PDB file of C-alpha atoms (C1' of nucleotides) in Angstrom:
ATOM      1  CA  UNK A   1       0.103   0.021   0.127  1.00  0.00           C
ATOM      2  CA  UNK A   2       1.414   3.717  -0.180  1.00  0.00           C
ATOM      3  CA  UNK A   3       0.121   7.274   1.210  1.00  0.00           C
ATOM      4  CA  UNK A   4      -1.477   7.149   4.034  1.00  0.00           C
ATOM      5  CA  UNK A   5       1.703   5.074   5.297  1.00  0.00           C
ATOM      6  CA  UNK A   6       0.805   1.814   7.139  1.00  0.00           C
ATOM      7  CA  UNK A   7      -2.541   2.672   9.057  1.00  0.00           C
ATOM      8  CA  UNK A   8      -4.107   0.036   6.878  1.00  0.00           C
ATOM      9  CA  UNK A   9      -2.029  -2.876   8.124  1.00  0.00           C
ATOM     10  CA  UNK A  10      -4.493  -5.475   9.531  1.00  0.00           C
ATOM     11  CA  UNK A  11      -7.862  -4.422   7.802  1.00  0.00           C
ATOM     12  CA  UNK A  12      -6.518  -5.514   4.002  1.00  0.00           C
ATOM     13  CA  UNK A  13      -8.179  -8.981   4.422  1.00  0.00           C
ATOM     14  CA  UNK A  14     -11.363  -7.363   5.331  1.00  0.00           C
ATOM     15  CA  UNK A  15     -11.259  -5.361   2.971  1.00  0.00           C
ATOM     16  CA  UNK A  16     -10.811  -8.085   0.109  1.00  0.00           C
ATOM     17  CA  UNK A  17     -13.615  -9.995   1.956  1.00  0.00           C
ATOM     18  CA  UNK A  18     -16.143  -7.428   1.444  1.00  0.00           C
ATOM     19  CA  UNK A  19     -15.498  -6.541  -1.534  1.00  0.00           C
ATOM     20  CA  UNK A  20     -15.673 -10.003  -2.716  1.00  0.00           C
ATOM     21  CA  UNK A  21     -18.963 -10.002  -0.633  1.00  0.00           C
ATOM     22  CA  UNK A  22     -20.394  -7.208  -2.721  1.00  0.00           C
ATOM     23  CA  UNK A  23     -19.010  -8.579  -5.974  1.00  0.00           C
ATOM     24  CA  UNK A  24     -19.405 -12.189  -6.670  1.00  0.00           C
ATOM     25  CA  UNK A  25     -16.139 -12.607  -7.776  1.00  0.00           C
ATOM     26  CA  UNK A  26     -13.398 -10.737  -8.446  1.00  0.00           C
ATOM     27  CA  UNK A  27      -9.313 -11.666  -9.830  1.00  0.00           C
ATOM     28  CA  UNK A  28      -6.491  -9.999  -8.188  1.00  0.00           C
ATOM     29  CA  UNK A  29      -5.758  -7.219 -10.927  1.00  0.00           C
ATOM     30  CA  UNK A  30      -9.403  -5.953 -10.984  1.00  0.00           C
ATOM     31  CA  UNK A  31      -9.101  -5.734  -6.790  1.00  0.00           C
ATOM     32  CA  UNK A  32      -6.156  -3.420  -6.885  1.00  0.00           C
ATOM     33  CA  UNK A  33      -7.922  -1.511  -9.637  1.00  0.00           C
ATOM     34  CA  UNK A  34     -11.517  -0.922  -7.512  1.00  0.00           C
ATOM     35  CA  UNK A  35      -9.302  -0.075  -4.526  1.00  0.00           C
ATOM     36  CA  UNK A  36      -7.540   2.455  -6.202  1.00  0.00           C
ATOM     37  CA  UNK A  37     -10.685   3.701  -7.720  1.00  0.00           C
ATOM     38  CA  UNK A  38     -12.691   3.669  -4.297  1.00  0.00           C
ATOM     39  CA  UNK A  39     -10.456   5.570  -2.659  1.00  0.00           C
ATOM     40  CA  UNK A  40      -8.946   7.804  -5.538  1.00  0.00           C
ATOM     41  CA  UNK A  41      -6.053   7.007  -5.699  1.00  0.00           C
ATOM     42  CA  UNK A  42      -5.001   7.285  -2.059  1.00  0.00           C
ATOM     43  CA  UNK A  43      -4.719   3.665  -0.997  1.00  0.00           C
ATOM     44  CA  UNK A  44      -2.729   1.540  -3.760  1.00  0.00           C
ATOM     45  CA  UNK A  45      -2.643  -1.952  -3.050  1.00  0.00           C
ATOM     46  CA  UNK A  46       0.233  -3.864  -4.410  1.00  0.00           C
ATOM     47  CA  UNK A  47       1.269  -7.216  -5.558  1.00  0.00           C
ATOM     48  CA  UNK A  48       3.398  -8.317  -2.422  1.00  0.00           C
ATOM     49  CA  UNK A  49       0.737  -7.723  -0.104  1.00  0.00           C
ATOM     50  CA  UNK A  50      -2.612  -8.834  -1.978  1.00  0.00           C
ATOM     51  CA  UNK A  51      -1.658 -11.869  -4.350  1.00  0.00           C
ATOM     52  CA  UNK A  52      -0.310 -13.400  -0.318  1.00  0.00           C
ATOM     53  CA  UNK A  53      -3.311 -12.049   1.562  1.00  0.00           C
ATOM     54  CA  UNK A  54      -5.464 -14.400  -1.266  1.00  0.00           C
ATOM     55  CA  UNK A  55      -3.188 -17.280  -1.095  1.00  0.00           C
ATOM     56  CA  UNK A  56      -3.355 -17.014   2.656  1.00  0.00           C
ATOM     57  CA  UNK A  57      -6.996 -16.598   2.651  1.00  0.00           C
ATOM     58  CA  UNK A  58      -7.748 -19.217   0.292  1.00  0.00           C
ATOM     59  CA  UNK A  59      -5.593 -21.576   2.268  1.00  0.00           C
ATOM     60  CA  UNK A  60      -7.859 -20.833   5.212  1.00  0.00           C
ATOM     61  CA  UNK A  61     -10.990 -22.011   3.446  1.00  0.00           C
ATOM     62  CA  UNK A  62     -12.593 -18.147   3.142  1.00  0.00           C
ATOM     63  CA  UNK A  63     -11.852 -17.749  -0.631  1.00  0.00           C
ATOM     64  CA  UNK A  64     -12.712 -20.323  -3.671  1.00  0.00           C
ATOM     65  CA  UNK A  65     -11.009 -20.065  -7.126  1.00  0.00           C
ATOM     66  CA  UNK A  66     -11.751 -20.798 -10.817  1.00  0.00           C
ATOM     67  CA  UNK A  67      -9.730 -19.279 -14.048  1.00  0.00           C
ATOM     68  CA  UNK A  68     -10.143 -18.270 -17.039  1.00  0.00           C
ATOM     69  CA  UNK A  69      -8.390 -17.199 -19.885  1.00  0.00           C
ATOM     70  CA  UNK A  70      -9.036 -13.636 -21.375  1.00  0.00           C
ATOM     71  CA  UNK A  71      -6.561 -12.220 -24.602  1.00  0.00           C
ATOM     72  CA  UNK A  72      -4.620 -14.738 -24.173  1.00  0.00           C
ATOM     73  CA  UNK A  73      -3.930 -13.365 -20.213  1.00  0.00           C
ATOM     74  CA  UNK A  74      -4.680 -15.148 -17.276  1.00  0.00           C
ATOM     75  CA  UNK A  75      -7.473 -14.120 -14.588  1.00  0.00           C
ATOM     76  CA  UNK A  76      -7.841 -16.039 -11.178  1.00  0.00           C
ATOM     77  CA  UNK A  77     -11.105 -15.362  -9.840  1.00  0.00           C
ATOM     78  CA  UNK A  78     -11.906 -15.018  -6.388  1.00  0.00           C
ATOM     79  CA  UNK A  79     -15.079 -16.025  -4.619  1.00  0.00           C
ATOM     80  CA  UNK A  80     -16.292 -16.174  -1.023  1.00  0.00           C
ATOM     81  CA  UNK A  81     -17.064 -19.357   0.433  1.00  0.00           C
ATOM     82  CA  UNK A  82     -19.437 -20.085   3.043  1.00  0.00           C
ATOM     83  CA  UNK A  83     -16.655 -19.867   5.734  1.00  0.00           C
ATOM     84  CA  UNK A  84     -15.784 -16.484   4.067  1.00  0.00           C
ATOM     85  CA  UNK A  85     -19.122 -15.134   4.086  1.00  0.00           C
ATOM     86  CA  UNK A  86     -19.400 -15.468   8.269  1.00  0.00           C
ATOM     87  CA  UNK A  87     -15.708 -15.094   8.120  1.00  0.00           C
ATOM     88  CA  UNK A  88     -16.070 -11.405   6.501  1.00  0.00           C
ATOM     89  CA  UNK A  89     -19.542 -10.748   8.795  1.00  0.00           C
ATOM     90  CA  UNK A  90     -17.205 -11.189  11.760  1.00  0.00           C
ATOM     91  CA  UNK A  91     -14.680  -9.210  10.310  1.00  0.00           C
ATOM     92  CA  UNK A  92     -16.687  -5.890   9.294  1.00  0.00           C
ATOM     93  CA  UNK A  93     -18.380  -6.126  12.987  1.00  0.00           C
ATOM     94  CA  UNK A  94     -14.663  -6.044  14.134  1.00  0.00           C
ATOM     95  CA  UNK A  95     -13.679  -3.197  12.513  1.00  0.00           C
ATOM     96  CA  UNK A  96     -16.870  -1.206  12.864  1.00  0.00           C
ATOM     97  CA  UNK A  97     -15.816  -1.290  16.352  1.00  0.00           C
ATOM     98  CA  UNK A  98     -12.471  -0.404  15.288  1.00  0.00           C
ATOM     99  CA  UNK A  99     -13.731   2.418  13.684  1.00  0.00           C
ATOM    100  CA  UNK A 100     -15.667   4.176  16.384  1.00  0.00           C
ATOM    101  CA  UNK A 101     -13.395   2.917  19.376  1.00  0.00           C
ATOM    102  CA  UNK A 102     -10.320   4.460  17.284  1.00  0.00           C
ATOM    103  CA  UNK A 103     -13.254   7.732  16.986  1.00  0.00           C
ATOM    104  CA  UNK A 104     -13.648   7.768  20.719  1.00  0.00           C
ATOM    105  CA  UNK A 105      -9.326   7.671  20.936  1.00  0.00           C
ATOM    106  CA  UNK A 106      -8.682  10.449  18.647  1.00  0.00           C
ATOM    107  CA  UNK A 107     -11.602  12.416  20.061  1.00  0.00           C
ATOM    108  CA  UNK A 108     -13.293  12.497  16.427  1.00  0.00           C
ATOM    109  CA  UNK A 109     -17.576  12.875  15.858  1.00  0.00           C
ATOM    110  CA  UNK A 110     -18.319   9.109  15.461  1.00  0.00           C
ATOM    111  CA  UNK A 111     -21.407   8.204  13.237  1.00  0.00           C
ATOM    112  CA  UNK A 112     -24.558   9.153  14.168  1.00  0.00           C
ATOM    113  CA  UNK A 113     -26.903   6.190  14.394  1.00  0.00           C
TER     114      UNK A 113
ATOM    115  CA  UNK B   1      -2.943  -4.572  22.516  1.00  0.00           C
ATOM    116  CA  UNK B   2      -5.871  -7.420  22.511  1.00  0.00           C
ATOM    117  CA  UNK B   3      -9.358  -7.835  21.343  1.00  0.00           C
ATOM    118  CA  UNK B   4      -9.894  -6.374  17.995  1.00  0.00           C
ATOM    119  CA  UNK B   5      -6.719  -7.939  16.665  1.00  0.00           C
ATOM    120  CA  UNK B   6      -4.440  -6.232  14.673  1.00  0.00           C
ATOM    121  CA  UNK B   7      -6.784  -3.721  13.293  1.00  0.00           C
ATOM    122  CA  UNK B   8      -4.856  -0.982  15.656  1.00  0.00           C
ATOM    123  CA  UNK B   9      -1.293  -1.522  14.129  1.00  0.00           C
ATOM    124  CA  UNK B  10       0.199   1.741  12.357  1.00  0.00           C
ATOM    125  CA  UNK B  11      -2.586   3.922  14.922  1.00  0.00           C
ATOM    126  CA  UNK B  12      -0.596   3.475  17.881  1.00  0.00           C
ATOM    127  CA  UNK B  13       1.273   6.529  17.448  1.00  0.00           C
ATOM    128  CA  UNK B  14      -1.502   8.854  16.157  1.00  0.00           C
ATOM    129  CA  UNK B  15      -3.503   7.742  19.581  1.00  0.00           C
ATOM    130  CA  UNK B  16      -0.664   8.672  21.346  1.00  0.00           C
ATOM    131  CA  UNK B  17      -0.093  11.829  20.099  1.00  0.00           C
ATOM    132  CA  UNK B  18      -4.114  12.740  20.125  1.00  0.00           C
ATOM    133  CA  UNK B  19      -4.002  11.515  23.995  1.00  0.00           C
ATOM    134  CA  UNK B  20      -1.107  13.921  24.895  1.00  0.00           C
ATOM    135  CA  UNK B  21      -2.720  17.173  22.931  1.00  0.00           C
ATOM    136  CA  UNK B  22      -6.010  16.622  24.962  1.00  0.00           C
ATOM    137  CA  UNK B  23      -3.882  16.435  28.223  1.00  0.00           C
ATOM    138  CA  UNK B  24      -1.160  18.438  28.317  1.00  0.00           C
ATOM    139  CA  UNK B  25       1.040  15.720  30.354  1.00  0.00           C
ATOM    140  CA  UNK B  26       0.815  11.995  30.908  1.00  0.00           C
ATOM    141  CA  UNK B  27       3.053   8.892  32.545  1.00  0.00           C
ATOM    142  CA  UNK B  28       2.878   6.045  30.737  1.00  0.00           C
ATOM    143  CA  UNK B  29       0.609   3.774  33.004  1.00  0.00           C
ATOM    144  CA  UNK B  30      -2.092   6.492  32.578  1.00  0.00           C
ATOM    145  CA  UNK B  31      -1.914   5.867  29.060  1.00  0.00           C
ATOM    146  CA  UNK B  32      -2.922   2.857  29.248  1.00  0.00           C
ATOM    147  CA  UNK B  33      -5.267   3.095  31.899  1.00  0.00           C
ATOM    148  CA  UNK B  34      -6.813   5.960  29.749  1.00  0.00           C
ATOM    149  CA  UNK B  35      -6.949   4.178  26.531  1.00  0.00           C
ATOM    150  CA  UNK B  36      -8.981   0.888  28.239  1.00  0.00           C
ATOM    151  CA  UNK B  37     -11.103   3.007  30.220  1.00  0.00           C
ATOM    152  CA  UNK B  38     -12.093   5.107  26.616  1.00  0.00           C
ATOM    153  CA  UNK B  39     -12.476   1.750  24.729  1.00  0.00           C
ATOM    154  CA  UNK B  40     -14.690  -0.045  27.654  1.00  0.00           C
ATOM    155  CA  UNK B  41     -11.371  -2.249  27.880  1.00  0.00           C
ATOM    156  CA  UNK B  42     -11.449  -3.137  24.475  1.00  0.00           C
ATOM    157  CA  UNK B  43      -8.213  -2.262  23.613  1.00  0.00           C
ATOM    158  CA  UNK B  44      -5.793  -3.090  25.980  1.00  0.00           C
ATOM    159  CA  UNK B  45      -2.456  -1.111  25.061  1.00  0.00           C
ATOM    160  CA  UNK B  46       0.645  -3.401  26.146  1.00  0.00           C
ATOM    161  CA  UNK B  47       3.754  -2.145  28.020  1.00  0.00           C
ATOM    162  CA  UNK B  48       5.761  -3.961  25.318  1.00  0.00           C
ATOM    163  CA  UNK B  49       3.808  -1.793  22.150  1.00  0.00           C
ATOM    164  CA  UNK B  50       3.583   1.854  24.333  1.00  0.00           C
ATOM    165  CA  UNK B  51       7.282   2.008  25.516  1.00  0.00           C
ATOM    166  CA  UNK B  52       8.994   1.173  22.461  1.00  0.00           C
ATOM    167  CA  UNK B  53       6.276   3.656  20.898  1.00  0.00           C
ATOM    168  CA  UNK B  54       7.266   6.472  23.415  1.00  0.00           C
ATOM    169  CA  UNK B  55      10.880   5.967  23.084  1.00  0.00           C
ATOM    170  CA  UNK B  56      10.589   6.107  19.636  1.00  0.00           C
ATOM    171  CA  UNK B  57       8.476   9.489  19.506  1.00  0.00           C
ATOM    172  CA  UNK B  58      11.026  11.194  22.109  1.00  0.00           C
ATOM    173  CA  UNK B  59      13.867  10.306  19.699  1.00  0.00           C
ATOM    174  CA  UNK B  60      11.840  11.922  16.540  1.00  0.00           C
ATOM    175  CA  UNK B  61      11.553  14.911  18.830  1.00  0.00           C
ATOM    176  CA  UNK B  62       7.696  14.872  19.279  1.00  0.00           C
ATOM    177  CA  UNK B  63       8.106  14.282  23.052  1.00  0.00           C
ATOM    178  CA  UNK B  64       9.776  15.739  25.339  1.00  0.00           C
ATOM    179  CA  UNK B  65       9.812  14.359  29.460  1.00  0.00           C
ATOM    180  CA  UNK B  66      10.060  15.019  32.353  1.00  0.00           C
ATOM    181  CA  UNK B  67      10.116  12.690  36.043  1.00  0.00           C
ATOM    182  CA  UNK B  68       8.430  12.968  38.908  1.00  0.00           C
ATOM    183  CA  UNK B  69       8.856  11.076  42.148  1.00  0.00           C
ATOM    184  CA  UNK B  70       5.225   9.861  43.795  1.00  0.00           C
ATOM    185  CA  UNK B  71       4.935   6.835  46.459  1.00  0.00           C
ATOM    186  CA  UNK B  72       8.580   6.733  46.089  1.00  0.00           C
ATOM    187  CA  UNK B  73       7.283   5.170  41.814  1.00  0.00           C
ATOM    188  CA  UNK B  74       9.125   7.052  39.554  1.00  0.00           C
ATOM    189  CA  UNK B  75       6.748   8.095  36.781  1.00  0.00           C
ATOM    190  CA  UNK B  76       8.011   9.469  33.645  1.00  0.00           C
ATOM    191  CA  UNK B  77       5.780  12.158  32.310  1.00  0.00           C
ATOM    192  CA  UNK B  78       5.118  12.804  28.004  1.00  0.00           C
ATOM    193  CA  UNK B  79       4.382  16.246  26.664  1.00  0.00           C
ATOM    194  CA  UNK B  80       4.082  17.410  23.023  1.00  0.00           C
ATOM    195  CA  UNK B  81       6.901  19.523  22.031  1.00  0.00           C
ATOM    196  CA  UNK B  82       6.136  21.582  19.147  1.00  0.00           C
ATOM    197  CA  UNK B  83       7.173  19.870  16.456  1.00  0.00           C
ATOM    198  CA  UNK B  84       4.905  16.831  18.406  1.00  0.00           C
ATOM    199  CA  UNK B  85       1.832  19.266  17.730  1.00  0.00           C
ATOM    200  CA  UNK B  86       2.481  19.454  14.396  1.00  0.00           C
ATOM    201  CA  UNK B  87       2.921  15.630  13.840  1.00  0.00           C
ATOM    202  CA  UNK B  88      -0.012  15.192  15.912  1.00  0.00           C
ATOM    203  CA  UNK B  89      -2.342  17.459  13.296  1.00  0.00           C
ATOM    204  CA  UNK B  90      -0.462  15.500  10.582  1.00  0.00           C
ATOM    205  CA  UNK B  91      -1.310  12.072  11.859  1.00  0.00           C
ATOM    206  CA  UNK B  92      -5.043  13.124  12.866  1.00  0.00           C
ATOM    207  CA  UNK B  93      -5.712  14.340   9.377  1.00  0.00           C
ATOM    208  CA  UNK B  94      -3.839  11.564   8.154  1.00  0.00           C
ATOM    209  CA  UNK B  95      -6.227   9.154  10.419  1.00  0.00           C
ATOM    210  CA  UNK B  96      -9.314  10.768   9.044  1.00  0.00           C
ATOM    211  CA  UNK B  97      -8.739  10.127   5.878  1.00  0.00           C
ATOM    212  CA  UNK B  98      -7.703   6.804   6.695  1.00  0.00           C
ATOM    213  CA  UNK B  99     -11.252   6.548   8.348  1.00  0.00           C
ATOM    214  CA  UNK B 100     -13.354   7.567   5.749  1.00  0.00           C
ATOM    215  CA  UNK B 101     -11.210   5.267   3.064  1.00  0.00           C
ATOM    216  CA  UNK B 102     -11.753   2.404   4.992  1.00  0.00           C
ATOM    217  CA  UNK B 103     -15.627   3.579   5.425  1.00  0.00           C
ATOM    218  CA  UNK B 104     -16.055   3.572   1.652  1.00  0.00           C
ATOM    219  CA  UNK B 105     -13.875   0.091   1.213  1.00  0.00           C
ATOM    220  CA  UNK B 106     -16.026  -1.791   3.474  1.00  0.00           C
ATOM    221  CA  UNK B 107     -19.520  -0.108   2.387  1.00  0.00           C
ATOM    222  CA  UNK B 108     -20.178   1.579   5.616  1.00  0.00           C
ATOM    223  CA  UNK B 109     -22.112   4.998   5.965  1.00  0.00           C
ATOM    224  CA  UNK B 110     -19.033   7.769   6.901  1.00  0.00           C
ATOM    225  CA  UNK B 111     -19.917  10.064   8.620  1.00  0.00           C
ATOM    226  CA  UNK B 112     -22.505  13.131   7.707  1.00  0.00           C
ATOM    227  CA  UNK B 113     -20.999  16.384   7.265  1.00  0.00           C
TER     228      UNK B 113
ATOM    229  C1'  DA C   1       2.570 -13.352  57.696  1.00  0.00           C
ATOM    230  C1'  DA C   2       2.066 -14.721  53.083  1.00  0.00           C
ATOM    231  C1'  DC C   3       0.336 -13.662  48.726  1.00  0.00           C
ATOM    232  C1'  DA C   4      -2.031 -11.522  44.998  1.00  0.00           C
ATOM    233  C1'  DT C   5      -2.799  -7.635  42.410  1.00  0.00           C
ATOM    234  C1'  DA C   6      -2.010  -2.378  41.295  1.00  0.00           C
ATOM    235  C1'  DT C   7       1.397   1.086  40.101  1.00  0.00           C
ATOM    236  C1'  DA C   8       5.177   1.876  37.118  1.00  0.00           C
ATOM    237  C1'  DC C   9       9.245   1.580  34.472  1.00  0.00           C
ATOM    238  C1'  DA C  10      11.857  -1.095  30.723  1.00  0.00           C
ATOM    239  C1'  DT C  11      13.933  -4.438  27.110  1.00  0.00           C
ATOM    240  C1'  DA C  12      14.348  -9.119  24.350  1.00  0.00           C
ATOM    241  C1'  DG C  13      12.500 -12.338  21.220  1.00  0.00           C
ATOM    242  C1'  DA C  14       9.325 -14.281  18.156  1.00  0.00           C
ATOM    243  C1'  DC C  15       5.881 -13.533  15.067  1.00  0.00           C
ATOM    244  C1'  DA C  16       2.750 -11.138  11.027  1.00  0.00           C
ATOM    245  C1'  DA C  17       1.738  -8.100   7.673  1.00  0.00           C
ATOM    246  C1'  DC C  18       2.998  -4.829   4.583  1.00  0.00           C
ATOM    247  C1'  DA C  19       6.614  -3.059   1.412  1.00  0.00           C
ATOM    248  C1'  DT C  20      10.196  -3.042  -1.945  1.00  0.00           C
ATOM    249  C1'  DA C  21      11.883  -5.148  -5.896  1.00  0.00           C
ATOM    250  C1'  DT C  22      11.791  -9.111  -9.208  1.00  0.00           C
ATOM    251  C1'  DG C  23      10.253 -12.160 -12.432  1.00  0.00           C
ATOM    252  C1'  DT C  24       7.334 -14.067 -16.525  1.00  0.00           C
ATOM    253  C1'  DA C  25       4.138 -13.268 -20.146  1.00  0.00           C
ATOM    254  C1'  DT C  26       0.717 -10.779 -23.453  1.00  0.00           C
ATOM    255  C1'  DA C  27      -1.666  -6.840 -25.453  1.00  0.00           C
ATOM    256  C1'  DT C  28      -1.562  -2.454 -26.643  1.00  0.00           C
ATOM    257  C1'  DA C  29      -0.827   2.786 -27.261  1.00  0.00           C
ATOM    258  C1'  DA C  30       2.863   5.853 -28.014  1.00  0.00           C
TER     259       DA C  30
ATOM    260  C1'  DT D   1      10.478   0.282 -30.397  1.00  0.00           C
ATOM    261  C1'  DT D   2       9.530   1.472 -25.783  1.00  0.00           C
ATOM    262  C1'  DA D   3       6.340   2.255 -22.573  1.00  0.00           C
ATOM    263  C1'  DT D   4       2.288   1.260 -20.028  1.00  0.00           C
ATOM    264  C1'  DA D   5      -1.628  -1.711 -18.754  1.00  0.00           C
ATOM    265  C1'  DT D   6      -3.143  -6.285 -17.723  1.00  0.00           C
ATOM    266  C1'  DA D   7      -1.982 -10.496 -15.076  1.00  0.00           C
ATOM    267  C1'  DC D   8       0.075 -13.596 -12.350  1.00  0.00           C
ATOM    268  C1'  DA D   9       3.458 -14.944  -8.614  1.00  0.00           C
ATOM    269  C1'  DT D  10       7.155 -14.923  -4.859  1.00  0.00           C
ATOM    270  C1'  DA D  11      11.957 -13.907  -1.895  1.00  0.00           C
ATOM    271  C1'  DT D  12      13.632 -10.558   0.678  1.00  0.00           C
ATOM    272  C1'  DG D  13      13.329  -6.602   3.885  1.00  0.00           C
ATOM    273  C1'  DT D  14      11.849  -3.773   7.259  1.00  0.00           C
ATOM    274  C1'  DT D  15       8.534  -2.983  11.278  1.00  0.00           C
ATOM    275  C1'  DG D  16       5.467  -3.002  14.472  1.00  0.00           C
ATOM    276  C1'  DT D  17       3.482  -5.451  18.197  1.00  0.00           C
ATOM    277  C1'  DC D  18       2.768  -9.441  21.431  1.00  0.00           C
ATOM    278  C1'  DT D  19       4.295 -12.521  24.416  1.00  0.00           C
ATOM    279  C1'  DA D  20       7.582 -13.178  27.745  1.00  0.00           C
ATOM    280  C1'  DT D  21      10.404 -11.624  31.162  1.00  0.00           C
ATOM    281  C1'  DG D  22      12.640  -8.493  34.365  1.00  0.00           C
ATOM    282  C1'  DT D  23      13.295  -4.741  38.344  1.00  0.00           C
ATOM    283  C1'  DA D  24      10.342  -2.737  42.151  1.00  0.00           C
ATOM    284  C1'  DT D  25       7.255  -0.094  45.562  1.00  0.00           C
ATOM    285  C1'  DA D  26       2.411  -0.048  47.665  1.00  0.00           C
ATOM    286  C1'  DT D  27      -1.773  -1.926  48.848  1.00  0.00           C
ATOM    287  C1'  DG D  28      -5.474  -5.307  49.644  1.00  0.00           C
ATOM    288  C1'  DT D  29      -7.026  -9.779  50.877  1.00  0.00           C
ATOM    289  C1'  DT D  30      -6.869 -14.112  53.438  1.00  0.00           C
TER     290       DT D  30
END
DNA sequence: AACATATACATAGACAACATATGTATATAA
DNA sequence: TTATATACATATGTTGTCTATGTATATGTT
C-alpha cells in the first residue's frame, strides 16, 4: 500500500472479503483497480501485499477460485466460500468496532446512529 | 494490544500523540489506563507496544519528558513538543482520511458532514 | 505473615503483515 | 521500439506489535 502510510495494516483481509461480498467474484488485478478507484488513488494495493493475502485466505478456506483465459492472459477469480461469508461478517463487525474506538480515542465525531 | 486483533496496528502513534494533545502531560501507565477506559476495555495497550512507541516518538523529537517521584515510585511524564503538535495535526488528518477510505471500502455509512 | 494485585518503568525475542524488488508473459498505445 | 497496462507470482527486508521477562514499591486479601 502507499500514501496514508501503514494505517491500513490489519485491514487488508477485511477489505478483500468485503469487496468479494459485494461483487460475487473478482480477480487480483481487478481488486487493486477497484481499491484505487474507490479511494481515488489514495490507497494503492500492491501485489506483494495482495497475492499473499489472497493465497492465505484461500488456504484458510474462506475463498474459492476459478480460472479463465481472457485475451490470452490468465485470470484467477476469487469468490467467497460459505465460511468466507461468515468470516466477512465477523471481520466487518470487528472493523466497525475498531472505527468507533479509534474515533473515541482520537476525539473525532463518531457516526450518528 | 488485544481483542480487536491487529486492526490498531499503525494507529498507536496517532493515538498517543492525540491523547497528549488533549491532556498536556501523561505518564505511560496513565496512558494505558486511559485507553482502557475510553474503549471500555476493548483495547488493551501493552507495555511492549507502548514504551517502545514512546521512546521512538521522543527520539524523533515529538515528545519531551520530565520525571517525578510519587509514593516512592517513578513517573516519567511525556508532553508534546512543538514538532509533536505539528505531527499530531498531520497524523490526525491522515487518520481521518484513513477512516473515510476504510468506510468507503467496507461500504459503511461515513460520517454525515 | 503471606500472597496477589496494582502501580510503574523497561527490554529481548518472536511473529505477522506489508513494502520493495524482481520475475514471467501478453496486449496495446506512443 | 519502447513504455504502459494487464495479470500472475515469490523472495527478502523492514517494522510494529505481542509475548515473555525483569525490577521495584504499595496496597488489598486471606
